[in-house]
Coordinates of C-alpha atoms in Angstrom, one line a residue:
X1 CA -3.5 6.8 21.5
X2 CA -1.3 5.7 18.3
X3 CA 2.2 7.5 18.6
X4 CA 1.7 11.1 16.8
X5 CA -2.0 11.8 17.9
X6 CA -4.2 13.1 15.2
X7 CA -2.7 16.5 13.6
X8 CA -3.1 17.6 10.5
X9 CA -2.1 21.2 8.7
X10 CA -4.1 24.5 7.7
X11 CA -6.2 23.7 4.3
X12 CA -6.1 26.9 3.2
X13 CA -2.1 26.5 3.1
X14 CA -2.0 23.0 2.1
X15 CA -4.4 23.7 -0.9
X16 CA -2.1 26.9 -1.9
X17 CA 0.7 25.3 -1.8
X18 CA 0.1 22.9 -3.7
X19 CA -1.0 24.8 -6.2
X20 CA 2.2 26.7 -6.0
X21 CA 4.3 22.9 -5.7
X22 CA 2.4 22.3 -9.6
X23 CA 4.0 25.2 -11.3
X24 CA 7.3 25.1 -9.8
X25 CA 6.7 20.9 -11.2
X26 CA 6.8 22.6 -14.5
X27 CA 9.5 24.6 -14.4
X28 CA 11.7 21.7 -13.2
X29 CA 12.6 22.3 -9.4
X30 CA 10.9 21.0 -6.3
X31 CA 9.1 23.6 -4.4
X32 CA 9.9 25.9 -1.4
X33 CA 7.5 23.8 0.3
X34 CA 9.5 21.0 -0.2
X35 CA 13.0 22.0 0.2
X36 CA 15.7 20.5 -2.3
X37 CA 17.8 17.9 -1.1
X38 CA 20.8 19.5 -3.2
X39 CA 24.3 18.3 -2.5
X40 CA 25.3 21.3 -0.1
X41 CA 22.3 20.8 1.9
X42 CA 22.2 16.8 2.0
X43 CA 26.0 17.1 3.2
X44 CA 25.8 19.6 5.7
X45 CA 23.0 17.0 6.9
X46 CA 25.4 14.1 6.6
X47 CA 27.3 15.7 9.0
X48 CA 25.0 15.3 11.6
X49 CA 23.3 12.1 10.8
X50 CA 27.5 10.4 11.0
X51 CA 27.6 12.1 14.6
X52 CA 24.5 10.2 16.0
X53 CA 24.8 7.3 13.5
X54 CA 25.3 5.2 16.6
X55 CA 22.7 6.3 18.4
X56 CA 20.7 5.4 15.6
X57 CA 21.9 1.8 15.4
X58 CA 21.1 1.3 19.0
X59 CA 17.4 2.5 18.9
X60 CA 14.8 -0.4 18.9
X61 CA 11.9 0.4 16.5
X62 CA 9.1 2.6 17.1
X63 CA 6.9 0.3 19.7
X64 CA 3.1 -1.0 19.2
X65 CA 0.4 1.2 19.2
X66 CA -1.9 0.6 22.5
X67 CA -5.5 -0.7 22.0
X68 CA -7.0 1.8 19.7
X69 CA -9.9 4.8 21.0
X70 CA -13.3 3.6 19.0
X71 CA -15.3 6.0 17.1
X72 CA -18.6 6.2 18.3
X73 CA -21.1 4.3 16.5
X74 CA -23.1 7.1 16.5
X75 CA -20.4 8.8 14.2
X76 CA -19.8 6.3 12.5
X77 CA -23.7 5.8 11.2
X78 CA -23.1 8.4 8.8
X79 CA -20.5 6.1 7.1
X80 CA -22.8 3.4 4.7
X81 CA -20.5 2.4 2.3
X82 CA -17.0 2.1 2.2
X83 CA -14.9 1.4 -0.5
X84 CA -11.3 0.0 -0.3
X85 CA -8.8 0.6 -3.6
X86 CA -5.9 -1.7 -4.2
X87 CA -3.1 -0.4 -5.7
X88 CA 0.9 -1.6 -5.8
X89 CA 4.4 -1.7 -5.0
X90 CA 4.9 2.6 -4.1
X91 CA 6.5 3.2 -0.6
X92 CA 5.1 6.7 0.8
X93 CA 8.3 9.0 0.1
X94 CA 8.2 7.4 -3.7
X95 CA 5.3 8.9 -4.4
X96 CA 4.3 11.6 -1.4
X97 CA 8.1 12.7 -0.7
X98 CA 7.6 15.9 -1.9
X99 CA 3.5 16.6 -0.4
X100 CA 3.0 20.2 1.2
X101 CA 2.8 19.2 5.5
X102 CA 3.5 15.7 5.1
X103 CA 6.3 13.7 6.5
X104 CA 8.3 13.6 3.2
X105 CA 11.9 13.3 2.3
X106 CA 11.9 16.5 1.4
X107 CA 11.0 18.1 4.8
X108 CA 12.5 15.7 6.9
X109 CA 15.8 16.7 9.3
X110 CA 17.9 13.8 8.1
X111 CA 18.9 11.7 5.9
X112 CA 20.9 8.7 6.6
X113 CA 22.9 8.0 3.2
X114 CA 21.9 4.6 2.4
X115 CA 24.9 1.6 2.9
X116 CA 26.2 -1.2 1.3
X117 CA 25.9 -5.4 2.8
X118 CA 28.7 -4.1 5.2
X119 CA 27.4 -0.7 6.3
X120 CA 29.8 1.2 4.3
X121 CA 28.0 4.6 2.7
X122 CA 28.0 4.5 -1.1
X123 CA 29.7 6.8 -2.5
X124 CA 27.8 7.4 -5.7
X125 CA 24.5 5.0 -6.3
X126 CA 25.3 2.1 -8.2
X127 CA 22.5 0.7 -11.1
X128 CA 21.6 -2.6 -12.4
X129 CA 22.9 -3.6 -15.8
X130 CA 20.7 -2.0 -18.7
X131 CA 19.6 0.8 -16.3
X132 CA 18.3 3.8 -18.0
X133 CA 19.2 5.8 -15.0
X134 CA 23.3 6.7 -15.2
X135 CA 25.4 5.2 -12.4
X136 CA 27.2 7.7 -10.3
X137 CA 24.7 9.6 -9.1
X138 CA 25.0 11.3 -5.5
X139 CA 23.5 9.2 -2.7
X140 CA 20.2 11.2 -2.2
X141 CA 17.0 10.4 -3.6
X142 CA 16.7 11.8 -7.5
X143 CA 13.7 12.1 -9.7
X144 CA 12.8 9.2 -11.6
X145 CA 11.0 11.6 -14.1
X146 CA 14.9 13.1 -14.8
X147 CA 15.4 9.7 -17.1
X148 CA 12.0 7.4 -17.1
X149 CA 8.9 9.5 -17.6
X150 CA 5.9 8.7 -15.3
X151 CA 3.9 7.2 -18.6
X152 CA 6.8 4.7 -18.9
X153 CA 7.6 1.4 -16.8
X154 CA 9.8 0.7 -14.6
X155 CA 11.8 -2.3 -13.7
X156 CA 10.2 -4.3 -10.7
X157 CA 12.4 -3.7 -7.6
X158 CA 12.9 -6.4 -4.3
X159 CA 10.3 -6.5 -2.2
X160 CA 10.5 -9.9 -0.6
X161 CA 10.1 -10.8 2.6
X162 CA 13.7 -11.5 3.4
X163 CA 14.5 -8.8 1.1
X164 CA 12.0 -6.0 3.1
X165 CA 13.7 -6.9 6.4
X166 CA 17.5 -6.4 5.4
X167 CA 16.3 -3.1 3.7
X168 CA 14.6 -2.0 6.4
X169 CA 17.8 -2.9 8.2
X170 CA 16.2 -2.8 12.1
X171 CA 15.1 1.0 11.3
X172 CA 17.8 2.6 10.0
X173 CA 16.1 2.4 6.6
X174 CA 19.5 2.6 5.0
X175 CA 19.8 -0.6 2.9
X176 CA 17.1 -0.6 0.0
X177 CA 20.2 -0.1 -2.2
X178 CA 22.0 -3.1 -1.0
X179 CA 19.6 -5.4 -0.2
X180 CA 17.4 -4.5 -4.1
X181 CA 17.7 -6.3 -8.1
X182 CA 17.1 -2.6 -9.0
X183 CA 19.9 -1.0 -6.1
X184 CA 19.8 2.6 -7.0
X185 CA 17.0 3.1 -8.7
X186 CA 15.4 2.1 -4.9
X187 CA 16.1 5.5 -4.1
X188 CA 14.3 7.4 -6.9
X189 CA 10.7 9.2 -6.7
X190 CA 8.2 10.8 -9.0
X191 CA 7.5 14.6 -8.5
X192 CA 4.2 14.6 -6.3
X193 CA 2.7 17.5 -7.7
X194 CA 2.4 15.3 -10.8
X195 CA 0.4 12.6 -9.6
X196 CA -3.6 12.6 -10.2
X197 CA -4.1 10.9 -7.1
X198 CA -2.1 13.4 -5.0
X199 CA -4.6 16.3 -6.3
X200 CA -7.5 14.4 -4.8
X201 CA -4.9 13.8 -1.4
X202 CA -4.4 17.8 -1.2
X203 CA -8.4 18.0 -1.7
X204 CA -9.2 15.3 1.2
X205 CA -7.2 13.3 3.9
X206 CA -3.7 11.8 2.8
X207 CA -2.2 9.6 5.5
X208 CA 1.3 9.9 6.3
X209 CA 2.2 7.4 8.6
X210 CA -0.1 4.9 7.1
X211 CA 2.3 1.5 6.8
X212 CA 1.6 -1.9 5.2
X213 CA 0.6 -4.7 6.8
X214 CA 2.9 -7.5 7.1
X215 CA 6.7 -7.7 6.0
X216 CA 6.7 -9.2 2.4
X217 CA 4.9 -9.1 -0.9
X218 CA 1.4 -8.5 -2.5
X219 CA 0.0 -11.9 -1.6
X220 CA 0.8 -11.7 1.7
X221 CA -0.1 -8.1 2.4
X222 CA -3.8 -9.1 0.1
X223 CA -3.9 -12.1 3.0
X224 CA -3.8 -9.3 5.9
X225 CA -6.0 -6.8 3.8
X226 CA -8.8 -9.4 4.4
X227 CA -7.9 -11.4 7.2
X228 CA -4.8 -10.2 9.4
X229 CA -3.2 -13.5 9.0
X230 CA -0.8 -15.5 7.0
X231 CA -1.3 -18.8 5.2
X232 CA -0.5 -22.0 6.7
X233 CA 0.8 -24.7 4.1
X234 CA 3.1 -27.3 6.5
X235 CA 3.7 -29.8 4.5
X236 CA 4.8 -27.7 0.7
X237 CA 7.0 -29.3 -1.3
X238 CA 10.4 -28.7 -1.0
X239 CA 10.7 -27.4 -4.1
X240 CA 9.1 -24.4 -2.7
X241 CA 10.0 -24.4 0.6
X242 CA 12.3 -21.9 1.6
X243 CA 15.6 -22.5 3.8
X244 CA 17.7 -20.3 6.2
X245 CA 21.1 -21.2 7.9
X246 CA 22.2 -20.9 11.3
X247 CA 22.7 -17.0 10.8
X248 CA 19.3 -16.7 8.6
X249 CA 20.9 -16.0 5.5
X250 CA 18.4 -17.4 2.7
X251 CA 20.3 -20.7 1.4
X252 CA 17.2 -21.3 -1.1
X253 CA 14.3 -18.9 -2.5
X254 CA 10.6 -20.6 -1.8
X255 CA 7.1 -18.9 -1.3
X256 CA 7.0 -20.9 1.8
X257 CA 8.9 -20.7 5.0
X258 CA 10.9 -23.1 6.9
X259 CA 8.5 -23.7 9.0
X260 CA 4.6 -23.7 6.6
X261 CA 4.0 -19.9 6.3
X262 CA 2.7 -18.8 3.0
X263 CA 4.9 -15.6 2.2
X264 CA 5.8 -15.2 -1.2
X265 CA 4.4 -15.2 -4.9
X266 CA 1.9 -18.0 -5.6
X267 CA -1.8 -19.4 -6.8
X268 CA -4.2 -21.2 -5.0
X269 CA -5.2 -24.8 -6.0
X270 CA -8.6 -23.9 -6.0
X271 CA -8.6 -21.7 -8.9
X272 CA -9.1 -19.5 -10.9
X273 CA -4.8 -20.0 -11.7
X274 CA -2.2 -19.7 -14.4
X275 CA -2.6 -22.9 -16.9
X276 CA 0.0 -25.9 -16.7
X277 CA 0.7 -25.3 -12.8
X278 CA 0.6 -28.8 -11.5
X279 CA -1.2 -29.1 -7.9
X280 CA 1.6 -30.2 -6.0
X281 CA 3.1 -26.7 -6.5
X282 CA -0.5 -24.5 -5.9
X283 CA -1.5 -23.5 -2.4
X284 CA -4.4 -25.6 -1.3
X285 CA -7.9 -24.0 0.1
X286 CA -7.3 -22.0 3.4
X287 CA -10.1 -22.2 6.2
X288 CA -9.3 -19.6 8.7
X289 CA -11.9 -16.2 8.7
X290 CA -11.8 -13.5 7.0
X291 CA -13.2 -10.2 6.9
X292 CA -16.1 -11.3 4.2
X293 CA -17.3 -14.0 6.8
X294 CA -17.6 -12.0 9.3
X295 CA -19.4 -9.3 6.9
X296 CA -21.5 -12.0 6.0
X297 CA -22.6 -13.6 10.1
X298 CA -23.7 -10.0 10.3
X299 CA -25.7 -9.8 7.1
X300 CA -23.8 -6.8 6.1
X301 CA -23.6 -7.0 2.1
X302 CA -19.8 -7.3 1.0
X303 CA -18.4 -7.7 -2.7
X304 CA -14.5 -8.2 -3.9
X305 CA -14.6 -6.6 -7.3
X306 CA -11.6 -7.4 -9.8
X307 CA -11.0 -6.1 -12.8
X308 CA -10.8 -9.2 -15.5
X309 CA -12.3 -11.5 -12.9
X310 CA -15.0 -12.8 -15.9
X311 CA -11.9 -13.5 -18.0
X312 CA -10.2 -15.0 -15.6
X313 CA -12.7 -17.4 -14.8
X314 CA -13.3 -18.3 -18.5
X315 CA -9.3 -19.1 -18.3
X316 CA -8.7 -16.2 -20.7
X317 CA -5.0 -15.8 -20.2
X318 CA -3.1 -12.1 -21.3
X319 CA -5.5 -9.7 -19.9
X320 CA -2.3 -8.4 -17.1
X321 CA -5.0 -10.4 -14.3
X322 CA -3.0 -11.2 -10.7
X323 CA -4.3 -14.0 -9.3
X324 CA -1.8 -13.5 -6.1
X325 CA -3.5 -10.1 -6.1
X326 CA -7.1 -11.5 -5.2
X327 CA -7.1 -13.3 -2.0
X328 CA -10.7 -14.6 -1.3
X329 CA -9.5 -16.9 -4.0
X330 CA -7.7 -19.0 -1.3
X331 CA -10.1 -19.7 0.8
X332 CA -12.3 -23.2 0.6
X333 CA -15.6 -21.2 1.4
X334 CA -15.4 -19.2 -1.8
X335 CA -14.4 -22.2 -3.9
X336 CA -15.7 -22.8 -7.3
X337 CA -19.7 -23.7 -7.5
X338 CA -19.6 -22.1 -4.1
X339 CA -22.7 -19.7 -3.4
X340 CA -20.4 -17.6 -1.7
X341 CA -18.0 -17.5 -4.8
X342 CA -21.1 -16.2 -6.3
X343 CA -22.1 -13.6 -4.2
X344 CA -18.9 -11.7 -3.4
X345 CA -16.7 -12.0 -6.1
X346 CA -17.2 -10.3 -8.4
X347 CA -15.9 -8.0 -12.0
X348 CA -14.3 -4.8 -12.2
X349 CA -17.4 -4.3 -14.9
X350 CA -19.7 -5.4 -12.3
X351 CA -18.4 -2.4 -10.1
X352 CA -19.2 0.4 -12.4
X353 CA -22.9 -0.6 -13.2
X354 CA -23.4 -0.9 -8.5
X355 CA -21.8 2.7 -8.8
X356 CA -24.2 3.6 -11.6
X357 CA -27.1 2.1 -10.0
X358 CA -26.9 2.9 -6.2
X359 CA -26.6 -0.3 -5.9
X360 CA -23.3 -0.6 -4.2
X361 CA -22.8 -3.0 -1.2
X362 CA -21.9 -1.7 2.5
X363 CA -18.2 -2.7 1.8
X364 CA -16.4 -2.9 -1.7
X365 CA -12.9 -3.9 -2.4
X366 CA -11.8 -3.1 -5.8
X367 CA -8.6 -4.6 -7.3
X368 CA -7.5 -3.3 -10.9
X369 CA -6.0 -5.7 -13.5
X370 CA -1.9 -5.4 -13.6
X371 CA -1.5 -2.6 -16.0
X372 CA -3.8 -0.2 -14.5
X373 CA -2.4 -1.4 -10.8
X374 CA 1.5 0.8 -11.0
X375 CA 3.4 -2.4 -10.1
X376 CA 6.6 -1.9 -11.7
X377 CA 7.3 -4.0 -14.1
X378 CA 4.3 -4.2 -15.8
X379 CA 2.4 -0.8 -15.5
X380 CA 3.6 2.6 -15.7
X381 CA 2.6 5.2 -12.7
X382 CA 0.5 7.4 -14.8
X383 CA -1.9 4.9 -16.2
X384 CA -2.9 3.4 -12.7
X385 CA -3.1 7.1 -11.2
X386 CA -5.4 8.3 -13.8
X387 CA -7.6 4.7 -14.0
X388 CA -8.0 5.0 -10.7
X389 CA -9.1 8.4 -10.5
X390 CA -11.8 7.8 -13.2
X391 CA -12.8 5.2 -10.3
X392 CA -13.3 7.9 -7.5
X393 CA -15.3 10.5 -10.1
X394 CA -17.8 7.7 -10.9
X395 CA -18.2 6.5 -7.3
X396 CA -18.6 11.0 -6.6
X397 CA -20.9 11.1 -9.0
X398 CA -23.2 8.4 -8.1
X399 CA -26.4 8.4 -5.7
X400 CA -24.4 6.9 -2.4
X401 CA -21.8 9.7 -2.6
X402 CA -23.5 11.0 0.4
X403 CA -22.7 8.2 2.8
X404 CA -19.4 6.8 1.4
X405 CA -15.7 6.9 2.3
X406 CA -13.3 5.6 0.1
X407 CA -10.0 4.5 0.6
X408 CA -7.1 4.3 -1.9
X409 CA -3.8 2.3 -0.6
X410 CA -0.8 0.5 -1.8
X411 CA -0.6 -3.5 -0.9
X412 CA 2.9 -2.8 -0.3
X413 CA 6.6 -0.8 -1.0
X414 CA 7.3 -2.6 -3.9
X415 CA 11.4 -2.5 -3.1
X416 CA 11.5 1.3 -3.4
X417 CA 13.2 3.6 0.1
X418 CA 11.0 5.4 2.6
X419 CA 12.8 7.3 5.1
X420 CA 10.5 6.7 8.2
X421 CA 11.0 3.4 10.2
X422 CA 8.0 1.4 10.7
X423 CA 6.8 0.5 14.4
X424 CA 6.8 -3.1 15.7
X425 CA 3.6 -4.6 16.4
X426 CA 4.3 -8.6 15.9
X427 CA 6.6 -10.8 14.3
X428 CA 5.5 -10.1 10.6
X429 CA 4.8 -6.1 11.0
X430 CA 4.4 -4.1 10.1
X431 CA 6.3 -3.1 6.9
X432 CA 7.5 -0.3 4.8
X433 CA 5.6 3.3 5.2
X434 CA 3.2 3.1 2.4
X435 CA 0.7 5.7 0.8
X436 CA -3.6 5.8 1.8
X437 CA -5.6 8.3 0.8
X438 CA -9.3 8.8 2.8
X439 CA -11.7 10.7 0.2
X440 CA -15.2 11.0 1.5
X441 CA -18.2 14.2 2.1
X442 CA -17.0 13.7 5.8
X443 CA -13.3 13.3 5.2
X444 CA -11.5 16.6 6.6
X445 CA -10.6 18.7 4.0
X446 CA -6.6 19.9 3.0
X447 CA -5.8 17.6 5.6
X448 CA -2.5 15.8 6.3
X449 CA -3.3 13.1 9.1
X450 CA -0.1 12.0 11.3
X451 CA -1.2 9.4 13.2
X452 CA 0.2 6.2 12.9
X453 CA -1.9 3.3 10.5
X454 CA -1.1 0.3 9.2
X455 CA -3.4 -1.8 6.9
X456 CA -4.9 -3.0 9.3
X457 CA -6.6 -0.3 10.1
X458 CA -9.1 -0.4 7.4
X459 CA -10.3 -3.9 9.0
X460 CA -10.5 -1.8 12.1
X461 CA -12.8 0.7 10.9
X462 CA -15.0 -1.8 9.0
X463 CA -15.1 -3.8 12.5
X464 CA -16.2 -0.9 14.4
X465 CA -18.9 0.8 12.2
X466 CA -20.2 -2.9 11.8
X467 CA -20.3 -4.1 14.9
X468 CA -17.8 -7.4 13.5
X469 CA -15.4 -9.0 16.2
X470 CA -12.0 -8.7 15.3
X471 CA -10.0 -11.1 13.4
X472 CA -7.2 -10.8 15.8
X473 CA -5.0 -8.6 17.8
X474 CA -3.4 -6.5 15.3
X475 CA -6.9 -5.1 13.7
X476 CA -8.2 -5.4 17.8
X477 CA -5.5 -2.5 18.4
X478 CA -5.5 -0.9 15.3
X479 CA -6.6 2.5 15.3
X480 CA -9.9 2.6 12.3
X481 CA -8.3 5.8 10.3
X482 CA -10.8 7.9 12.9
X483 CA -7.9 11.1 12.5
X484 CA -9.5 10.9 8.5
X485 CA -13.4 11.8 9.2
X486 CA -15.0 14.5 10.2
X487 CA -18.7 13.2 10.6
X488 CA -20.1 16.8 11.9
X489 CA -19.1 17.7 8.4
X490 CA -22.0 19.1 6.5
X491 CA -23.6 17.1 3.9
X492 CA -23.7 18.3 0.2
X493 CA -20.1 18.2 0.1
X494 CA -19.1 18.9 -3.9
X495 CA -18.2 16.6 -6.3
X496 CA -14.8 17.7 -7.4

């Protein structure tokens, strides 16, 4: 079994105290449920965390989860439709620091001070130029909210790959400040009780050790979502080829390794892509399997709904549209003319009127359009949380509510501190803790669930209740979110 077995807290509690956590969220202080990490309390903590600071460094990260238990296909019948929700950029204690019986900053035992390039603690938090948070503020997380409102944007943080691994700094998770464009505003989160989303978490199952998929940025984590590997492209251009010296310090910025591995920012040569791009600088066509084929051998009905995918594909340029963001984009078999391109790809519109209609294949991955998405940067919190919630109401209040599980994630940490180290499964991940949300009629109810996920997991589940053959050995042992679902649930279950 994963490490942290399947556990979860008492709904009538979590539900009342989160009720209680929203009006102490008006009246300005975090609540009793999530203790303040106040400047006596964080330094009597210091304290401790300097004593065993050593022991710390010489602890190798959490190991790999064994192969997986499978949920019974019996169980899993009930389960006809499953919906996958693709947000961005939000690391777990970010958003969900503060949740009633969740692993949160604000409950946890310790908190390492974070450190600068040398391992020296900061002494106050230092801020990029133009920062409309103060420098000198202790080194403890803060409230974003305390200067930049929710409704407002935030500058886009480091998330890189080379970036997410000196951050992570081998578990110690004490360089997001260093190691960040946006250094202490890494260490800032939103009040929880806030959120949209985290009323439907306290309603259903919110996953706290749920971590992304693959060190790195959104078009590499979009590559695992749907396939649990990483682009090959040996022979890219130099131009944006990336090179490491002898100690692996970055020498120069690429989306490609040293070696042919697709990690970073790009577009795919086969379009639909960003105008005047020349093709000796896009990704060409990728051939290896993803989830949709093997959705598709099975005759299991599959669809990859974008928002603006219509406009995109008429080349209308402004509408916020990530291309990096929708992956099937890279591979040859859903090429332009392609039947396949046809089938499964498909517009955020096109979504709504399935929902609508009942018509709503077995497996549906929605991706919004930037500013509805909460990548920093270019969308504000709010808007995503509340676009996205208007999702999950119209999927509730449609005819396949009974037999559908959806599930809202983040691609990745987007640059911003989580205090629990990730395990170790293979050399790309995963990464940073990240949060998932499991909202279904036979999703427990109140329900924090412990055990340990990556984003893997969701191919997992879609594997198992399918009867698909794994893409490869990190979905193999992944463990399909089965701590989320309780199938002897009765039916009816209301439509909040």
């Amino acid at each position: 079994m994963p490490r942290g077995g399947v556990t979860g807290v008492d709904g009538a509690r979590t539900a009342g105290a989160f009720r209680q956590g929203r009006v102490d969220a008006r009246r300005g202080r975090v609540p009793d449920c999530a203790p303040s990490v106040g400047a006596a309390h964080v330094e009597s903590r210091m304290t401790a965390v300097r004593a065993t600071l050593a022991l710390l460094l010489a602890l190798a990260l959490v190991p790999a989860p064994a192969r997986a238990a499978t949920l019974r296909p019996a169980s899993l019948a009930r389960l006809r439709h499953l919906v996958v929700i693709v947000l961005e950029n939000h690391s777990f204690d970010n958003l969900y620091g503060e949740f009633p019986g969740a692993d949160g900053f604000a409950s946890a035992r310790s908190l390492p001070p974070q450190v600068d390039a040398q391992g020296t603690p900061y002494a106050t938090l230092p801020m990029p130029p133009g920062s409309r948070i103060p420098a000198g503020l202790p080194n403890r997380p803060f409230c974003i909210e305390d200067w930049v409102p929710a409704t407002e944007k935030l500058p886009d943080l480091s998330h890189a790959r080379d970036d997410e691994r000196a951050q992570i700094a081998g578990g110690r998770m004490d360089r997001f400040v260093a190691f960040n464009s946006s250094k202490g505003e890494a260490y800032g989160y939103y009040h929880t009780m806030n959120l949209p989303l985290a009323k439907l978490a306290a309603e259903y199952t919110l996953c706290d050790r749920f971590f992304h998929d693959a060190i790195g940025g959104s078009m590499l984590s979009h590559l695992w979502l749907i396939a649990a590997r990483t682009a090959r492209w040996p022979d890219a251009p130099d131009s944006v080829r990336q090179r490491h010296d002898a100690s692996g310090r970055l020498v120069h910025g690429g989306f490609v390794t040293d070696d042919g591995w697709v990690v970073g920012t790009c577009q795919s040569r086969l379009g639909p892509h960003a105008k005047g791009i020349p093709d000796s600088l896009l990704v060409p066509g990728q051939d290896f399997d993803t989830i949709g084929d093997r959705l598709s051998e099975k005759g299991v009905p599959w669809a990859w709904y974008a928002e603006g995918w219509n406009d995109a594909l008429a080349g209308r340029e402004g509408t916020s549209f990530k291309y990096h963001h929708n992956p099937f984009i890279f591979f040859t078999r859903y090429g332009p003319g392609t039947a396949a391109r046809a089938e499964h790809l498909r517009d955020g519109e096109d979504f709504l009127r399935d929902v609508r209609a009942g018509t709503l294949p077995a497996v549906a991955f929605y991706k919004p359009i930037g500013i509805h998405n909460e990548h920093p940067g270019y969308a504000d919190v709010m808007s995503g949380e509340r676009f996205t919630e208007a999702l999950v109401r119209a999927v509730m209040a449609g005819p396949q509510w009974d037999s559908t599980a959806i599930v809202i994630t983040y691609d990745e940490h987007g640059g911003f501190w989580d205090h629990v180290r990730p395990p170790v499964a293979d050399a790309w991940g995963p990464g940073t803790r990240i949060p998932a949300i499991v909202i279904a009629p036979f999703a427990r109810r109140h329900h924090v669930d412990h055990t340990t996920y990556d984003t893997t997991s969701i191919l997992a589940l879609i594997e198992r209740r399918w009867g698909l053959a794994p893409l490869g050995t990190r979905d193999a042992d992944a463990n399909p979110l089965q701590g989320a679902f309780d199938f002897a649930a009765p039916a009816g279950t209301p439509r909040r």
